[in-house]
Amino acid sequence: MWVYEKKLQYPVRVSKCDPRMAKLLLEQYGGADGELAAALRYLNQRYSIPDKVIGLLTDIGTEEFAHLEMIATMVYKLTKDATPQQLDAAGLGPHYVAHDSALFYSNAAGVPWTAAYIQAKGDPIADLYEDIAAEEKARATYQWLIDMTDDVDLQDGLKFLREREIVHSLRFREAVEILKEEREVRKVF
Amino acid sequence: MNAHPFHTEEYRQALEQLQVVDFVLLELNLYLDTHPWDVQAIQQFNHYTHERMKIANQFQEKYGPLQNYGHAYSGCPWSWIETPWPWQV
Ligand SMILES: [Fe+2]
């Protein structure tokens, strides 16, 4: 069960209408290492991971949905005042003719999200290493997104998200150690 | 003319106060997920949980429910469906 909270995790501000950045941000909306993939990856892994790590996957998976909402808010704010001509000039013409101003789960190149982006190996170490890699890839993408804009308000929100990936990666690394320790204990007795 | 309560500096500050305490709690929560025996962190978590309740109640009295499904009281008409939604703030 989930309960919705009617607020963003962190304030999202943008200082201008910028459909070009909105298009690029879609990478973190419906891309391979984006927030939707992250949330679904972690929450889905919970059912086969050892008990000691279920809480962490639940909590990080849930936080990813808060990040997804932040990205959606950025895209919404960056495009809400754009004309179809401006969207087209930013490369969002194909998006506009299919979706008008609706958001859609695709990456920055317009490729729709697919479950093939997320793995579920059932092997706890393999799954956690995938999670660590996903966090590092998301961190790298946030850095490149920050590099692509001079909007300091937008950068502020993106920097928050970049830092969250670093913390998630750290926690997943600790989870790996916890499972390794547990395995050692089992060998001893 | 009075400014809409959601377009005021006061609202922005109240929201930020809530976001700050929630961030502290989220960080402690994730930390405790992998350090379940850290009694100091647990004390901090319980302390801020109490603080959070006070801050959230004050916020909700002024600006309406933060959560659905019976986690917050409603005024009449039904407050939950009122704007702004988070992306509209
Ligand atoms: Fe993450």
Short mmCIF file of C-alpha atoms and ligand atoms in Angstrom, two decimals:
data_model
loop_
_atom_site.label_atom_id
_atom_site.label_comp_id
_atom_site.label_asym_id
_atom_site.label_seq_id
_atom_site.Cartn_x
_atom_site.Cartn_y
_atom_site.Cartn_z
CA MET A 1 0.00 0.00 0.00
CA TRP A 2 1.17 3.50 -0.72
CA VAL A 3 -0.06 6.82 0.62
CA TYR A 4 0.37 9.94 -1.50
CA GLU A 5 1.77 13.11 -0.02
CA LYS A 6 0.66 16.32 -1.68
CA LYS A 7 4.05 18.00 -1.86
CA LEU A 8 7.32 17.69 -3.72
CA GLN A 9 10.31 16.18 -1.96
CA TYR A 10 12.33 19.28 -2.86
CA PRO A 11 11.17 22.56 -4.44
CA VAL A 12 11.30 22.67 -8.24
CA ARG A 13 11.83 26.07 -9.79
CA VAL A 14 12.67 27.02 -13.34
CA SER A 15 13.54 30.52 -14.50
CA LYS A 16 12.35 30.31 -18.11
CA CYS A 17 10.29 28.39 -20.63
CA ASP A 18 12.80 25.94 -22.11
CA PRO A 19 11.43 23.02 -24.17
CA ARG A 20 14.96 22.06 -25.20
CA MET A 21 15.86 21.21 -21.58
CA ALA A 22 12.46 19.52 -21.11
CA LYS A 23 13.30 17.17 -23.97
CA LEU A 24 16.68 16.33 -22.45
CA LEU A 25 15.15 15.78 -19.01
CA LEU A 26 12.95 13.03 -20.44
CA GLU A 27 16.05 10.84 -20.18
CA GLN A 28 15.47 10.77 -16.42
CA TYR A 29 11.71 10.35 -16.85
CA GLY A 30 11.40 7.37 -19.19
CA GLY A 31 15.03 6.52 -19.96
CA ALA A 32 17.00 3.37 -19.10
CA ASP A 33 18.56 4.88 -15.97
CA GLY A 34 15.66 7.21 -15.20
CA GLU A 35 13.48 7.50 -12.15
CA LEU A 36 10.63 5.30 -13.42
CA ALA A 37 13.07 2.47 -14.15
CA ALA A 38 14.70 2.96 -10.74
CA ALA A 39 11.42 2.84 -8.79
CA LEU A 40 10.13 -0.20 -10.62
CA ARG A 41 13.51 -1.99 -10.46
CA TYR A 42 13.88 -1.70 -6.68
CA LEU A 43 10.28 -2.35 -5.73
CA ASN A 44 10.19 -5.43 -7.96
CA GLN A 45 13.39 -6.87 -6.47
CA ARG A 46 11.94 -6.84 -2.95
CA TYR A 47 10.11 -10.14 -3.29
CA SER A 48 13.25 -12.24 -3.72
CA ILE A 49 15.89 -10.25 -1.81
CA PRO A 50 16.93 -11.41 1.71
CA ASP A 51 14.85 -9.90 4.52
CA LYS A 52 17.64 -7.62 5.75
CA VAL A 53 17.50 -5.53 2.55
CA ILE A 54 13.75 -5.38 1.87
CA GLY A 55 13.31 -2.20 3.94
CA LEU A 56 16.05 -0.40 2.02
CA LEU A 57 14.63 -1.39 -1.38
CA THR A 58 11.16 -0.30 -0.27
CA ASP A 59 12.36 3.09 0.94
CA ILE A 60 14.66 3.91 -1.97
CA GLY A 61 12.07 2.61 -4.47
CA THR A 62 9.48 4.90 -2.90
CA GLU A 63 11.85 7.88 -2.94
CA GLU A 64 12.40 7.30 -6.67
CA PHE A 65 8.71 8.01 -7.26
CA ALA A 66 9.20 11.34 -5.51
CA HIS A 67 12.07 12.02 -7.92
CA LEU A 68 9.90 11.00 -10.87
CA GLU A 69 7.39 13.61 -9.74
CA MET A 70 10.14 16.24 -9.54
CA ILE A 71 11.26 15.48 -13.10
CA ALA A 72 7.65 15.59 -14.30
CA THR A 73 7.28 18.97 -12.58
CA MET A 74 10.41 20.29 -14.30
CA VAL A 75 9.16 19.13 -17.72
CA TYR A 76 5.71 20.55 -17.02
CA LYS A 77 7.05 23.94 -15.95
CA LEU A 78 9.58 24.14 -18.79
CA THR A 79 6.93 23.48 -21.47
CA LYS A 80 3.63 24.84 -20.17
CA ASP A 81 3.99 28.21 -21.90
CA ALA A 82 5.62 26.91 -25.08
CA THR A 83 3.89 27.24 -28.46
CA PRO A 84 3.79 24.26 -30.84
CA GLN A 85 6.38 26.13 -32.93
CA GLN A 86 8.72 26.43 -29.96
CA LEU A 87 8.24 22.74 -29.13
CA ASP A 88 9.01 21.85 -32.73
CA ALA A 89 12.13 24.01 -32.77
CA ALA A 90 13.32 22.17 -29.63
CA GLY A 91 12.88 18.80 -31.29
CA LEU A 92 9.59 18.06 -29.54
CA GLY A 93 7.51 18.26 -32.74
CA PRO A 94 7.11 14.47 -32.94
CA HIS A 95 6.17 14.42 -29.24
CA TYR A 96 3.63 17.21 -29.75
CA VAL A 97 1.81 15.55 -32.64
CA ALA A 98 1.46 12.31 -30.66
CA HIS A 99 0.88 13.64 -27.13
CA ASP A 100 0.08 17.38 -27.27
CA SER A 101 1.29 18.67 -23.89
CA ALA A 102 0.93 15.31 -22.12
CA LEU A 103 3.99 13.74 -20.57
CA PHE A 104 5.01 10.38 -21.94
CA TYR A 105 7.45 7.78 -20.63
CA SER A 106 10.18 8.02 -23.22
CA ASN A 107 13.85 8.91 -23.14
CA ALA A 108 15.37 12.11 -24.50
CA ALA A 109 15.49 10.60 -28.00
CA GLY A 110 11.77 9.77 -27.85
CA VAL A 111 12.20 6.00 -27.39
CA PRO A 112 9.35 4.66 -25.20
CA TRP A 113 10.18 3.20 -21.82
CA THR A 114 10.53 -0.58 -21.75
CA ALA A 115 10.74 -3.18 -18.98
CA ALA A 116 13.87 -4.44 -20.74
CA TYR A 117 15.67 -1.55 -18.97
CA ILE A 118 15.34 -3.31 -15.63
CA GLN A 119 16.78 -6.62 -14.60
CA ALA A 120 15.65 -9.06 -11.93
CA LYS A 121 18.14 -11.86 -11.54
CA GLY A 122 16.92 -13.24 -8.25
CA ASP A 123 20.54 -13.36 -7.12
CA PRO A 124 20.82 -10.74 -4.35
CA ILE A 125 24.40 -9.69 -5.10
CA ALA A 126 23.74 -9.48 -8.84
CA ASP A 127 20.60 -7.43 -8.22
CA LEU A 128 22.30 -5.05 -5.79
CA TYR A 129 25.26 -4.53 -8.12
CA GLU A 130 22.78 -3.63 -10.84
CA ASP A 131 21.21 -1.12 -8.47
CA ILE A 132 24.58 0.44 -7.66
CA ALA A 133 25.38 0.71 -11.38
CA ALA A 134 21.95 2.25 -12.04
CA GLU A 135 22.54 4.88 -9.36
CA GLU A 136 25.97 5.74 -10.74
CA LYS A 137 24.61 6.04 -14.26
CA ALA A 138 21.78 8.27 -13.05
CA ARG A 139 24.28 10.43 -11.16
CA ALA A 140 26.36 10.82 -14.35
CA THR A 141 23.27 11.75 -16.38
CA TYR A 142 22.25 14.38 -13.81
CA GLN A 143 25.71 15.91 -14.07
CA TRP A 144 25.44 16.07 -17.85
CA LEU A 145 21.97 17.60 -17.59
CA ILE A 146 23.35 20.25 -15.22
CA ASP A 147 26.09 20.95 -17.78
CA MET A 148 23.46 21.47 -20.49
CA THR A 149 21.69 24.42 -18.87
CA ASP A 150 22.51 27.86 -17.48
CA ASP A 151 19.21 28.05 -15.56
CA VAL A 152 20.39 28.17 -11.94
CA ASP A 153 16.92 27.39 -10.58
CA LEU A 154 16.70 24.24 -12.68
CA GLN A 155 20.28 23.35 -11.79
CA ASP A 156 19.39 23.56 -8.10
CA GLY A 157 16.74 20.84 -8.41
CA LEU A 158 19.01 18.70 -10.59
CA LYS A 159 21.85 19.00 -8.09
CA PHE A 160 19.56 17.74 -5.34
CA LEU A 161 18.67 14.73 -7.48
CA ARG A 162 22.33 14.10 -8.34
CA GLU A 163 23.19 14.02 -4.62
CA ARG A 164 20.39 11.56 -3.91
CA GLU A 165 21.89 9.11 -6.42
CA ILE A 166 25.17 9.28 -4.50
CA VAL A 167 23.43 8.44 -1.21
CA HIS A 168 21.43 5.62 -2.78
CA SER A 169 24.59 4.13 -4.27
CA LEU A 170 26.27 4.27 -0.84
CA ARG A 171 23.32 2.55 0.87
CA PHE A 172 23.22 -0.19 -1.77
CA ARG A 173 26.96 -0.78 -1.25
CA GLU A 174 26.32 -1.16 2.47
CA ALA A 175 23.54 -3.62 1.68
CA VAL A 176 26.00 -5.71 -0.34
CA GLU A 177 28.32 -5.82 2.69
CA ILE A 178 25.44 -6.83 4.97
CA LEU A 179 24.60 -9.74 2.68
CA LYS A 180 28.24 -10.80 2.37
CA GLU A 181 28.56 -10.81 6.17
CA GLU A 182 25.42 -12.85 6.47
CA ARG A 183 26.82 -15.37 4.00
CA GLU A 184 30.06 -15.62 6.01
CA VAL A 185 28.14 -16.27 9.23
CA ARG A 186 26.23 -19.05 7.54
CA LYS A 187 29.48 -20.66 6.39
CA VAL A 188 30.95 -20.57 9.90
CA PHE A 189 28.07 -22.31 11.64
CA MET B 1 -7.05 42.28 -2.83
CA ASN B 2 -5.70 39.43 -0.75
CA ALA B 3 -3.09 37.18 -2.27
CA HIS B 4 -4.12 33.55 -2.67
CA PRO B 5 -2.75 31.72 0.41
CA PHE B 6 -0.70 29.41 -1.81
CA HIS B 7 0.98 32.29 -3.60
CA THR B 8 2.42 33.85 -0.47
CA GLU B 9 5.92 33.82 0.92
CA GLU B 10 4.41 32.41 4.11
CA TYR B 11 3.18 29.30 2.28
CA ARG B 12 6.51 28.82 0.56
CA GLN B 13 8.30 28.99 3.92
CA ALA B 14 5.86 26.61 5.64
CA LEU B 15 6.28 24.13 2.81
CA GLU B 16 10.04 24.42 2.95
CA GLN B 17 10.06 23.88 6.73
CA LEU B 18 8.16 20.64 6.14
CA GLN B 19 10.46 19.60 3.29
CA VAL B 20 13.49 20.18 5.50
CA VAL B 21 12.30 18.03 8.40
CA ASP B 22 11.09 15.35 5.98
CA PHE B 23 14.49 15.29 4.34
CA VAL B 24 16.20 14.79 7.70
CA LEU B 25 13.81 11.92 8.44
CA LEU B 26 14.26 10.32 5.04
CA GLU B 27 18.04 10.46 5.35
CA LEU B 28 17.95 8.97 8.87
CA ASN B 29 15.52 6.33 7.63
CA LEU B 30 17.77 5.16 4.79
CA TYR B 31 20.81 5.26 7.07
CA LEU B 32 19.03 3.15 9.68
CA ASP B 33 17.98 0.64 7.03
CA THR B 34 21.65 -0.38 6.87
CA HIS B 35 22.67 0.62 10.46
CA PRO B 36 19.77 -0.74 12.54
CA TRP B 37 21.75 -0.72 15.82
CA ASP B 38 22.74 2.96 15.82
CA VAL B 39 20.91 4.08 18.95
CA GLN B 40 21.83 7.76 18.51
CA ALA B 41 20.43 7.83 15.00
CA ILE B 42 17.27 6.12 16.27
CA GLN B 43 16.93 8.77 18.98
CA GLN B 44 17.30 11.48 16.35
CA PHE B 45 14.77 9.72 14.16
CA ASN B 46 12.23 9.56 16.98
CA HIS B 47 12.88 13.17 17.92
CA TYR B 48 12.32 14.45 14.39
CA THR B 49 9.30 12.18 13.94
CA HIS B 50 7.71 14.04 16.84
CA GLU B 51 8.75 17.42 15.40
CA ARG B 52 7.42 16.41 11.99
CA MET B 53 4.01 15.63 13.43
CA LYS B 54 3.76 19.13 14.94
CA ILE B 55 4.97 20.86 11.76
CA ALA B 56 2.67 18.81 9.52
CA ASN B 57 -0.36 19.46 11.74
CA GLN B 58 0.28 23.22 11.67
CA PHE B 59 0.72 23.09 7.91
CA GLN B 60 -2.47 21.11 7.37
CA GLU B 61 -4.57 23.39 9.56
CA LYS B 62 -3.64 26.28 7.28
CA TYR B 63 -3.27 24.72 3.86
CA GLY B 64 -5.28 21.51 3.86
CA PRO B 65 -4.48 17.81 3.93
CA LEU B 66 -1.07 16.51 2.94
CA GLN B 67 -2.18 12.89 2.68
CA ASN B 68 -5.22 11.05 1.37
CA TYR B 69 -7.07 7.97 2.69
CA GLY B 70 -7.74 9.23 6.19
CA HIS B 71 -4.33 10.44 7.22
CA ALA B 72 -5.59 14.02 7.55
CA TYR B 73 -8.89 15.72 8.42
CA SER B 74 -11.00 17.47 5.78
CA GLY B 75 -12.92 20.74 5.77
CA CYS B 76 -16.13 21.23 3.75
CA PRO B 77 -16.12 21.11 0.77
CA TRP B 78 -13.81 18.08 0.53
CA SER B 79 -10.34 19.62 0.86
CA TRP B 80 -8.24 16.90 -0.77
CA ILE B 81 -9.18 17.80 -4.35
CA GLU B 82 -8.29 21.47 -3.97
CA THR B 83 -5.41 22.93 -5.92
CA PRO B 84 -2.52 23.45 -5.97
CA TRP B 85 -1.09 20.01 -6.70
CA PRO B 86 2.66 19.80 -6.16
CA TRP B 87 3.67 20.61 -9.74
CA GLN B 88 1.39 23.67 -9.73
CA VAL B 89 3.15 25.31 -6.77
FE FE C 1 18.19 6.82 -6.89
#
